[in-house]
Amino acid sequence: MLRGPFWRSCRVWWRFRGLLWQVALGSVVSAASFGAGIGMLLPVLRSLSEPEKRLSDYLVDEADRLVSPGDGAEPGSFWGMDAETAAGWMRAAAEALPGDAYAQFLLALGVILLLTLVGSAGRFVQSAGAESMTIYATRVWRQRLYRRVIAMPMAGLSGHGESDAISRTITDVNTMTQGYRVLLGKTVERVLRGVFAFGVALLFSWQLTLIALAAAPIIGVIVRKLGKRVRRSTKRELKFSGRLLREMTGSVSNLAVVKVHNAEGTDRRVFANLQRRILRERLTVRRVKALAGPLMDTLSLAVVIVVAAVAAWFIFRSADVDSAVFIAVLVALGAAGESLRPLATLNNELQASRAAAERVFELMDKQVEPVSAEDRRALPAAPMCEKGIALEGVTHRYAGAERDALSGVSLEIAAGATVAVVGSNGSGKTTLVSHIPRLLEPTAGRVLIDGVDIAGVDLRSLRSRVALVSQKTAIFALSVADNIALGRPWVARERVVAAAEAARADGFIDELPEGYNTMLGEGGAGLSGGQAQRIAIARAVLRDAPILILDEATSQVDAESEAKIQAAIEGVTADRTTVVIAHRLSTVMHADRIVVMSDGRVADVGTHGELLERCEVYRNLTQSQLSNAD
């Protein structure tokens, strides 16, 4: 039975049934024409060995043999027909042939040429269909994997790494579908050719053909051993390729830091080491593939030599043996061996595809967030945060971590209040606020909005209640207007402009070459940090959500812009429940309440003055981290 991730991936073929039937039809036509051409070899050889005897005479003799086999034997059958019917067809064919022996010989050659042309047409149909299926299937799998990646929970994606997910979507899918091209483009047609050629050999002499088949188990063991080695090396190569992409992405995206810290040499050494590992695995695969061809050639030649020796023994020892039959058998077996010889190489290609498929399905089988239409129909919409947010005993531990990032956090946030979350690095600030839009799921405990556990509400509706401005500004390779209207492409331009004005971003946007239609570079290339941050704030303004999460939205703006943006934020936070991860004392001073985080726990909650009096952790923060930021 065909099992495993690669064969599981082949289910996608059914989406392209028309092309699949095209491949099957082309393969059968090509292989049948090939086998029929081999079968025509016997009458050609007989015409050359006995020029005085016509092909029609052989047909009549064969018809007589079927009806009267001699030695008291019962009449046989031919291709499922009874002896009399088959003999009648043979005599009719003999009468239809030209009378001249040479003319009959030329006719046989013409039939071989015609079969070759038909077979070539079949191969074209099969090859074109296989290539088209591979191209379409590659597109389908990349779309599926991309949808899976963006639908995965944040914790699941961080377990693989962004670069590894990209590598699997691009490189691994390409390697996996290369197996489709091999399987549909070569394997099926080659196997059918071999089967038809073996069938012709069996028809000529089943005894000699069985001698040749005795080598099949040996060939099968060798092919299996080589294929396993290819699969292991290919899987390691793909793994290192993912790490190489991650290293290069990190270096290029942080090139300024690399240069200032003179870390080019370190990055070059890491890159070179990964390249060496990839090269080692690729060379292993190439050696195995290079070994497969000579081994198969040697075994095929050995089989033909053994069969030839047996055939020669019969020819030399028995004057009644038809030498043309034995020559035809050898040619048929040689043709079958030539058709099946590339299967060792093809098996190696399939093993490489199997390794890639394993990595693809590792990602495909990951749990995704419940955002499908079926999930949404089964869940109620999220509340509008009219009463507030509550965390009850929320604990969270990241996969592979030895300790909890959050440990039994309980907290209440009143509706319409602005709450600042402060703490040292690693204290759990980002982990805490990430539970509100369910970017992370609690290991224990629950999060409630208006008294409703958000674990049981429609996730899309929940996130529509939340606007987020992160410290790491997200700018996409879209126009300015599309970046502001991210996820809301139907919004009128007037509302986009109004949001930009509220974020104090309209001034620099109007100065861009095409205004709101200006295409932005990857990561906001061409914009200053403050400009990019104001576009992100405009995005949050346009969303008009009842809950606003700010990861210090003014952290990347200059002093002149900060006052304007702070005023804009105050306008945005009015009548909204706002949670701010604070890095500046000025932000903390504007908050209604301050939550102090320490080692994954809530150390204290209060106003600025209250915490200065009673919370040592907060006093230390204001004297070091928060005051230094200002």
XYZ file of C-alpha atoms in Angstrom:
630
model
C 0.000 0.000 0.000
C 1.245 3.480 -0.849
C 1.559 5.349 2.419
C 3.431 8.283 3.849
C 3.349 12.058 3.408
C 4.378 12.019 -0.257
C 1.587 9.697 -1.351
C -0.783 11.627 0.891
C 0.182 14.766 -1.004
C -0.659 13.048 -4.291
C -4.363 13.314 -3.448
C -4.154 16.781 -4.959
C -3.967 15.119 -8.388
C -7.696 14.475 -8.275
C -8.260 18.222 -8.537
C -6.825 17.974 -12.043
C -8.665 14.864 -13.206
C -8.656 15.928 -16.856
C -4.875 16.224 -16.911
C -4.546 12.973 -14.963
C -6.566 11.111 -17.587
C -4.456 12.789 -20.259
C -1.279 11.471 -18.594
C -2.777 7.980 -18.250
C -3.981 7.860 -21.864
C -0.691 9.161 -23.236
C 1.289 6.663 -21.154
C -0.819 3.688 -22.282
C -0.663 4.709 -25.954
C 3.110 5.221 -25.766
C 3.769 1.938 -23.937
C 1.371 -0.108 -26.084
C 2.928 1.249 -29.286
C 6.369 0.433 -27.912
C 5.333 -3.135 -27.041
C 3.626 -3.653 -30.395
C 6.753 -2.376 -32.150
C 8.841 -4.954 -30.255
C 6.310 -7.609 -31.206
C 6.696 -6.738 -34.912
C 10.372 -7.586 -34.593
C 9.744 -11.334 -34.819
C 8.198 -11.349 -38.312
C 10.952 -9.006 -39.514
C 13.643 -11.363 -38.184
C 11.923 -14.357 -39.740
C 11.751 -12.626 -43.111
C 15.492 -11.976 -42.965
C 16.412 -15.484 -41.768
C 14.206 -17.263 -44.370
C 13.760 -14.922 -47.385
C 11.974 -17.585 -49.379
C 9.116 -17.808 -46.886
C 6.497 -15.059 -46.680
C 5.020 -13.572 -43.487
C 1.606 -14.746 -44.584
C 2.931 -18.331 -44.525
C 3.905 -17.912 -40.861
C 0.416 -16.640 -40.053
C -1.175 -19.656 -41.729
C 1.210 -22.039 -39.906
C 0.364 -20.390 -36.562
C -3.362 -20.669 -37.312
C -2.976 -24.380 -38.084
C -0.968 -24.870 -34.878
C -3.701 -23.263 -32.782
C -6.434 -25.491 -34.238
C -4.347 -28.687 -34.297
C -1.576 -28.421 -31.682
C -0.579 -32.074 -32.140
C 0.445 -34.749 -29.603
C -3.227 -35.146 -28.642
C -3.343 -31.684 -27.029
C -6.532 -29.668 -26.930
C -6.807 -26.526 -29.133
C -5.482 -23.498 -27.283
C -6.579 -19.881 -27.220
C -5.057 -16.592 -28.343
C -5.615 -13.240 -26.512
C -8.824 -14.525 -24.938
C -10.300 -15.867 -28.217
C -10.996 -19.541 -28.869
C -8.708 -21.353 -31.308
C -11.111 -21.379 -34.286
C -11.878 -17.649 -34.048
C -8.217 -16.702 -33.635
C -7.211 -18.958 -36.526
C -9.880 -17.344 -38.708
C -8.523 -13.868 -38.004
C -4.967 -15.003 -38.762
C -5.950 -16.578 -42.135
C -7.897 -13.428 -43.061
C -4.862 -11.291 -42.234
C -2.620 -13.573 -44.317
C -4.919 -13.235 -47.335
C -4.943 -9.427 -46.973
C -1.134 -9.191 -47.174
C 0.615 -8.530 -50.505
C 1.754 -11.622 -52.340
C 5.436 -10.662 -52.630
C 7.716 -11.544 -49.661
C 9.726 -8.300 -49.999
C 6.527 -6.251 -50.082
C 5.396 -7.968 -46.878
C 8.759 -7.164 -45.278
C 8.434 -3.472 -46.194
C 4.880 -3.476 -44.851
C 6.157 -4.785 -41.489
C 8.756 -1.988 -41.385
C 6.029 0.549 -42.199
C 3.900 -0.732 -39.320
C 6.878 -0.329 -36.961
C 7.348 3.253 -38.182
C 3.642 3.989 -37.713
C 3.720 2.559 -34.173
C 6.747 4.735 -33.415
C 4.905 7.852 -34.543
C 1.842 6.928 -32.482
C 4.054 6.248 -29.460
C 5.794 9.606 -29.857
C 2.427 11.371 -29.954
C 1.404 9.499 -26.796
C 4.618 10.547 -25.044
C 3.995 14.177 -25.988
C 0.453 14.075 -24.578
C 1.679 12.368 -21.410
C 4.671 14.680 -20.895
C 2.642 17.876 -21.438
C -0.044 16.695 -19.013
C 2.527 15.735 -16.363
C 4.290 19.107 -16.599
C 0.986 20.994 -16.357
C -0.119 18.948 -13.338
C 3.190 19.630 -11.591
C 2.890 23.387 -12.155
C -0.721 23.519 -10.948
C -0.022 21.270 -7.951
C 2.952 23.433 -6.898
C 0.696 26.478 -6.866
C -1.983 24.653 -4.863
C 0.458 23.378 -2.232
C 2.115 26.758 -1.777
C -1.278 28.369 -1.304
C -2.297 25.675 1.183
C 0.916 25.963 3.162
C 0.782 29.760 3.182
C -2.806 29.687 4.427
C -1.747 27.196 7.094
C 1.193 29.347 8.215
C -0.827 32.544 8.611
C -3.627 30.605 10.346
C -1.279 29.039 12.919
C -1.261 30.386 16.479
C 1.676 32.663 17.264
C 3.143 30.074 19.623
C 3.053 27.389 16.933
C 4.764 29.596 14.372
C 7.471 30.683 16.772
C 8.266 27.013 17.362
C 9.327 26.636 13.719
C 10.606 30.127 13.019
C 9.488 32.476 10.288
C 12.400 31.678 7.948
C 11.863 27.945 8.299
C 8.181 28.353 7.431
C 9.148 30.377 4.349
C 11.719 27.751 3.342
C 9.158 24.961 3.614
C 6.606 26.940 1.611
C 9.009 27.716 -1.243
C 11.884 25.221 -1.342
C 10.315 22.121 0.206
C 7.100 22.368 -1.812
C 9.169 22.692 -4.988
C 11.203 19.586 -4.067
C 8.055 17.651 -3.164
C 6.253 18.420 -6.422
C 9.392 17.575 -8.381
C 8.410 14.020 -7.450
C 5.117 14.545 -9.323
C 7.068 15.501 -12.431
C 9.235 12.390 -12.076
C 6.364 10.048 -11.266
C 3.894 11.265 -13.878
C 6.429 12.289 -16.488
C 8.721 9.266 -16.501
C 7.896 6.531 -14.039
C 4.411 5.599 -15.224
C 5.332 5.601 -18.893
C 8.618 3.734 -18.290
C 6.963 1.096 -16.136
C 4.224 0.534 -18.711
C 6.842 0.241 -21.444
C 8.690 -2.355 -19.421
C 5.472 -4.248 -18.697
C 4.499 -4.350 -22.385
C 8.015 -5.394 -23.414
C 8.015 -8.170 -20.783
C 4.583 -9.223 -22.000
C 5.919 -9.575 -25.544
C 8.907 -11.551 -24.218
C 6.550 -13.874 -22.323
C 4.504 -14.352 -25.479
C 7.629 -15.349 -27.419
C 9.200 -17.562 -24.699
C 7.985 -17.602 -21.106
C 10.872 -19.847 -19.993
C 13.613 -17.362 -20.909
C 11.604 -14.458 -19.500
C 11.300 -16.151 -16.098
C 15.088 -16.544 -16.011
C 15.407 -12.770 -16.440
C 12.859 -12.102 -13.687
C 15.012 -14.021 -11.183
C 17.194 -10.906 -10.870
C 14.261 -8.681 -9.851
C 14.626 -9.195 -6.037
C 18.310 -8.237 -6.149
C 17.556 -5.083 -8.107
C 14.704 -4.218 -5.734
C 16.936 -4.469 -2.636
C 19.621 -2.242 -4.188
C 17.088 0.379 -5.286
C 15.535 0.433 -1.796
C 18.884 0.858 -0.017
C 19.984 3.690 -2.288
C 16.604 5.423 -1.949
C 16.772 5.439 1.860
C 20.176 7.108 1.764
C 18.894 9.791 -0.607
C 15.853 10.496 1.576
C 17.900 10.965 4.759
C 20.451 13.256 3.102
C 17.764 15.308 1.356
C 15.885 15.863 4.613
C 19.045 17.118 6.300
C 19.813 19.345 3.312
C 16.355 20.959 3.470
C 16.740 21.504 7.199
C 20.066 23.284 6.742
C 18.617 25.292 3.848
C 15.927 26.620 6.185
C 18.579 27.633 8.709
C 20.591 29.272 5.924
C 17.570 31.358 4.910
C 17.024 32.350 8.539
C 20.665 33.421 8.924
C 20.651 35.438 5.716
C 17.299 37.087 6.503
C 18.497 38.096 9.953
C 21.785 39.509 8.677
C 20.332 41.458 5.756
C 17.373 42.869 7.711
C 19.722 44.025 10.485
C 22.650 45.007 8.286
C 23.305 48.303 10.079
C 23.718 46.515 13.415
C 25.998 43.921 11.827
C 28.232 46.600 10.331
C 28.440 48.815 13.411
C 29.414 45.826 15.583
C 31.938 44.581 13.004
C 30.100 41.264 12.965
C 30.526 40.599 9.242
C 33.173 37.968 9.922
C 30.985 36.111 12.403
C 28.046 36.107 9.999
C 30.263 34.959 7.135
C 31.559 32.032 9.207
C 28.046 30.937 10.215
C 26.888 31.232 6.603
C 29.913 29.305 5.307
C 29.422 26.543 7.891
C 25.804 26.052 6.834
C 26.875 26.073 3.185
C 29.410 23.308 3.941
C 26.743 21.195 5.591
C 24.370 21.658 2.670
C 27.184 20.850 0.233
C 28.050 17.666 2.129
C 24.475 16.394 1.976
C 24.105 17.336 -1.687
C 27.324 15.526 -2.572
C 26.067 12.446 -0.731
C 22.875 12.516 -2.791
C 24.844 13.024 -6.009
C 27.160 10.092 -5.206
C 24.223 7.791 -4.587
C 22.517 8.904 -7.795
C 25.762 8.490 -9.747
C 26.181 4.965 -8.337
C 22.634 3.904 -9.217
C 23.119 4.116 -12.994
C 26.266 1.931 -13.280
C 24.835 -0.632 -10.865
C 21.640 -0.967 -12.862
C 23.592 -1.120 -16.140
C 25.792 -3.906 -14.788
C 22.863 -5.935 -13.480
C 20.877 -5.468 -16.677
C 23.827 -6.604 -18.794
C 24.377 -9.599 -16.527
C 20.741 -10.638 -16.927
C 20.872 -10.338 -20.716
C 24.145 -12.346 -20.817
C 22.618 -15.156 -18.740
C 19.520 -15.270 -20.916
C 21.653 -15.151 -24.066
C 23.776 -18.037 -22.774
C 20.687 -20.161 -22.127
C 19.210 -19.244 -25.501
C 22.501 -20.069 -27.273
C 22.631 -23.442 -25.558
C 19.216 -24.336 -27.006
C 20.147 -22.995 -30.438
C 23.429 -24.880 -30.637
C 22.070 -28.107 -29.133
C 18.783 -28.328 -31.030
C 18.435 -27.886 -34.783
C 14.644 -27.534 -34.483
C 14.795 -24.366 -32.347
C 13.675 -21.150 -34.040
C 16.634 -18.803 -33.610
C 14.503 -15.784 -34.586
C 12.317 -16.392 -31.508
C 15.306 -16.338 -29.171
C 16.722 -13.192 -30.769
C 13.330 -11.518 -30.466
C 13.139 -12.517 -26.781
C 16.578 -11.039 -26.123
C 15.633 -7.792 -27.849
C 12.347 -7.626 -25.919
C 14.101 -8.243 -22.603
C 16.776 -5.700 -23.485
C 14.093 -3.146 -24.324
C 12.295 -3.920 -21.055
C 15.528 -3.552 -19.108
C 16.318 -0.280 -20.864
C 12.853 1.022 -19.970
C 13.144 -0.011 -16.333
C 16.829 0.899 -15.898
C 16.148 4.580 -15.035
C 13.789 3.510 -12.242
C 16.695 3.453 -9.763
C 17.366 7.119 -10.476
C 13.650 7.847 -10.470
C 13.323 6.158 -7.092
C 16.059 8.405 -5.723
C 14.155 11.456 -6.966
C 10.978 10.196 -5.322
C 12.834 9.625 -2.046
C 14.029 13.248 -2.119
C 10.423 14.331 -2.684
C 9.339 12.118 0.184
C 11.790 13.867 2.531
C 10.410 17.250 1.465
C 6.820 16.003 1.893
C 7.572 14.975 5.474
C 8.677 18.531 6.268
C 5.682 20.036 4.450
C 3.196 17.914 6.393
C 4.941 18.642 9.686
C 3.718 22.188 9.105
C 0.388 21.232 7.484
C -0.552 19.052 10.462
C -0.026 21.846 12.993
C -3.094 23.133 14.790
C -4.624 26.300 13.336
C -6.756 28.962 14.906
C -10.560 28.473 14.717
C -11.251 31.045 12.005
C -12.980 28.919 9.366
C -16.565 29.617 8.316
C -17.730 26.466 10.106
C -16.004 27.509 13.335
C -17.450 30.994 13.143
C -21.005 29.736 12.661
C -20.700 27.592 15.774
C -19.434 30.400 18.065
C -21.073 33.596 19.356
C -19.667 37.027 18.536
C -17.306 38.659 21.025
C -18.763 41.268 23.405
C -18.087 44.982 22.863
C -16.118 45.528 26.099
C -18.774 47.634 27.781
C -17.970 46.301 31.285
C -14.224 45.667 31.026
C -11.577 42.970 30.786
C -10.625 40.436 33.454
C -7.796 37.918 33.684
C -8.403 35.077 36.135
C -5.399 32.992 37.166
C -3.803 33.210 33.711
C -0.704 31.053 33.354
C 1.306 30.646 30.187
C 4.340 28.559 29.354
C 5.940 28.616 25.914
C 6.692 25.330 24.189
C 10.064 23.978 25.286
C 10.416 26.504 28.149
C 11.393 25.328 31.628
C 9.380 27.956 33.508
C 6.138 29.874 33.132
C 6.207 33.225 31.326
C 3.044 34.120 33.263
C 2.135 32.536 36.567
C -1.392 32.858 37.942
C -2.007 36.443 36.831
C -5.332 37.937 37.915
C -6.204 41.448 36.809
C -9.246 43.631 36.158
C -9.309 46.461 33.587
C -12.327 48.741 33.723
C -14.096 49.672 30.500
C -12.824 52.974 29.104
C -9.756 53.016 31.376
C -6.155 53.403 30.285
C -3.896 50.856 31.974
C -0.109 50.939 31.660
C 1.850 47.693 32.021
C 5.453 48.170 33.149
C 8.261 45.832 34.086
C 11.789 44.821 33.261
C 12.642 42.808 30.161
C 11.270 39.287 30.433
C 8.774 40.176 33.135
C 5.804 39.023 30.985
C 4.367 42.343 29.726
C 3.989 41.331 26.063
C 2.851 37.825 27.001
C 0.121 39.307 29.192
C -1.370 41.686 26.618
C -1.083 39.048 23.863
C -3.789 37.052 25.633
C -6.407 39.766 25.096
C -6.703 39.282 21.278
C -5.890 35.565 21.760
C -2.546 35.752 20.002
C -1.595 33.368 22.817
C -3.820 30.878 24.615
C -3.520 30.464 28.414
C -1.944 27.274 29.661
C -4.272 27.705 32.618
C -6.839 30.281 33.668
C -9.070 32.382 31.449
C -9.569 35.856 29.968
C -13.000 37.477 30.081
C -14.510 40.479 28.310
C -17.781 41.705 29.836
C -17.775 38.499 31.887
C -17.608 36.252 28.790
C -14.706 33.800 28.410
C -13.109 34.780 25.104
C -12.013 31.164 24.525
C -15.615 30.458 23.509
C -16.251 33.355 21.112
C -15.688 33.858 17.399
C -11.995 34.708 17.046
C -12.424 37.058 14.079
C -15.105 39.046 15.858
C -12.884 39.231 18.960
C -10.001 40.678 16.961
C -12.302 43.118 15.239
C -12.796 44.598 18.741
C -9.036 45.176 19.138
C -6.621 47.667 17.521
C -2.878 47.136 17.966
C 0.100 49.457 17.547
C 3.302 47.560 18.224
C 6.742 48.907 18.963
C 8.033 46.998 15.943
C 6.196 48.869 13.207
C 4.621 46.656 10.523
C 4.740 48.328 7.106
C 3.948 46.196 4.054
C 4.954 46.571 0.402
C 1.652 48.274 -0.409
C 0.523 51.835 -1.022
C 0.247 54.241 1.916
C -3.557 54.083 1.736
C -3.548 50.266 1.651
C -1.211 50.136 4.649
C -3.579 52.327 6.659
C -6.645 50.346 5.512
C -4.960 46.965 6.162
C -7.642 44.266 6.400
C -10.357 46.792 5.437
C -9.893 47.384 1.682
C -13.501 48.500 1.273
C -13.086 51.615 3.443
C -13.610 54.921 1.609
C -10.563 57.093 0.922
C -12.074 59.915 2.980
C -11.928 57.787 6.128
C -8.343 56.800 5.386
C -7.362 60.474 5.081
C -9.236 61.322 8.286
C -7.366 58.576 10.155
C -4.032 59.869 8.842
C -4.928 63.390 9.997
C -5.826 62.102 13.445
C -2.426 60.386 13.642
C -0.653 63.563 12.466
C 0.569 61.637 9.383
C -1.151 63.657 6.664
C 1.632 66.233 6.450
C 4.434 63.937 5.295
C 2.056 61.747 3.252
C 1.020 64.737 1.111
C 4.702 65.381 0.390
C 5.295 61.847 -0.978
C 5.554 61.554 -4.807
C 2.069 60.084 -5.238
C 0.567 60.959 -1.882
C -1.633 58.174 -0.518
C -0.988 56.100 -3.658
C 2.787 56.013 -3.076
C 4.063 52.434 -2.924
C 6.112 51.764 0.202
C 9.172 49.548 0.271
C 9.546 46.352 2.259
C 9.529 47.123 5.990
C 8.786 50.793 5.311
C 12.001 51.474 3.398
C 12.161 55.191 2.612
C 10.222 56.249 5.712
C 11.666 57.385 9.002
C 10.820 55.424 12.146
C 8.448 58.145 13.284
C 6.655 58.302 9.934
C 6.182 54.527 9.884
C 4.878 54.618 13.444
C 2.332 57.309 12.587
C 1.025 55.185 9.688
C 0.577 52.328 12.169
C -1.286 54.674 14.527
C -3.517 55.803 11.644
C -4.277 52.138 10.992
C -5.437 51.743 14.592
C -7.516 54.952 14.385
C -9.279 53.704 11.253
C -10.084 50.382 12.904
C -12.201 52.241 15.518
C -12.105 49.301 17.939
C -13.329 49.439 21.574
C -10.043 47.939 22.816
C -6.708 49.550 21.994
C -3.318 47.941 22.692
C -0.251 50.173 22.434
C 3.284 48.853 22.693
C 4.687 52.341 23.398
C 3.439 53.916 20.177
C 5.707 56.958 20.532
C 8.943 55.017 20.991
C 10.250 55.701 17.469
C 9.237 59.344 16.983
C 11.273 62.478 17.546
C 10.563 64.922 20.350
C 8.724 67.334 18.045
C 6.328 64.652 16.810
C 5.798 62.999 20.180
C 3.587 65.776 21.587
C 1.393 65.744 18.485
C 1.091 61.966 18.482
C 0.478 61.878 22.205
C -2.389 64.320 21.696
C -3.731 62.128 18.878
C -3.492 59.046 21.074
C -5.359 60.798 23.861
C -8.127 61.510 21.374
C -8.112 57.896 20.200
C -8.130 56.438 23.722
C -11.162 58.463 24.774
C -14.061 56.094 25.534
C -11.853 53.097 24.733
C -10.304 50.463 26.936
C -6.583 50.992 26.422
C -3.702 48.770 27.503
C -0.249 50.292 27.079
C 3.060 48.485 27.397
C 4.947 51.479 28.727
C 8.622 52.261 28.270
C 8.415 56.010 29.062
C 7.580 57.750 32.299
C 5.436 60.253 30.411
C 3.180 57.424 29.232
C 2.879 56.017 32.736
C 1.905 59.402 34.152
C -1.107 59.600 31.784
C -2.461 56.140 32.747
C -5.454 55.628 35.051
C -3.800 52.574 36.598
C -0.361 51.019 36.394
C 0.284 47.269 36.476
C 3.785 46.341 37.625
C 5.040 42.975 36.284
C 7.912 41.013 37.812
C 8.949 37.437 36.928
C 5.646 36.646 35.273
C 3.515 37.878 38.158
C 1.654 41.072 39.033
C 3.823 42.761 41.655
C 1.389 45.612 42.289
C -1.381 47.712 40.732
C -2.050 51.387 41.440
C -1.473 54.972 40.414
C 1.939 56.498 39.931
C 1.938 58.124 43.368
C 0.655 55.038 45.164
C 3.242 52.764 43.582
C 6.101 55.131 44.356
C 5.173 54.900 48.030
C 4.695 51.152 48.374
C 6.246 49.228 45.423
C 10.010 48.845 45.406
C 9.969 47.227 41.941
C 8.204 50.285 40.530
C 10.570 52.715 42.255
C 13.527 50.906 40.723
C 11.904 51.041 37.280
C 11.200 54.766 37.488
C 14.759 55.461 38.605
C 16.337 53.399 35.827
C 14.368 52.126 32.842
C 11.404 54.527 32.633
C 13.236 57.754 33.493
C 16.141 56.865 31.183
C 13.698 56.394 28.298
C 12.564 60.010 28.811
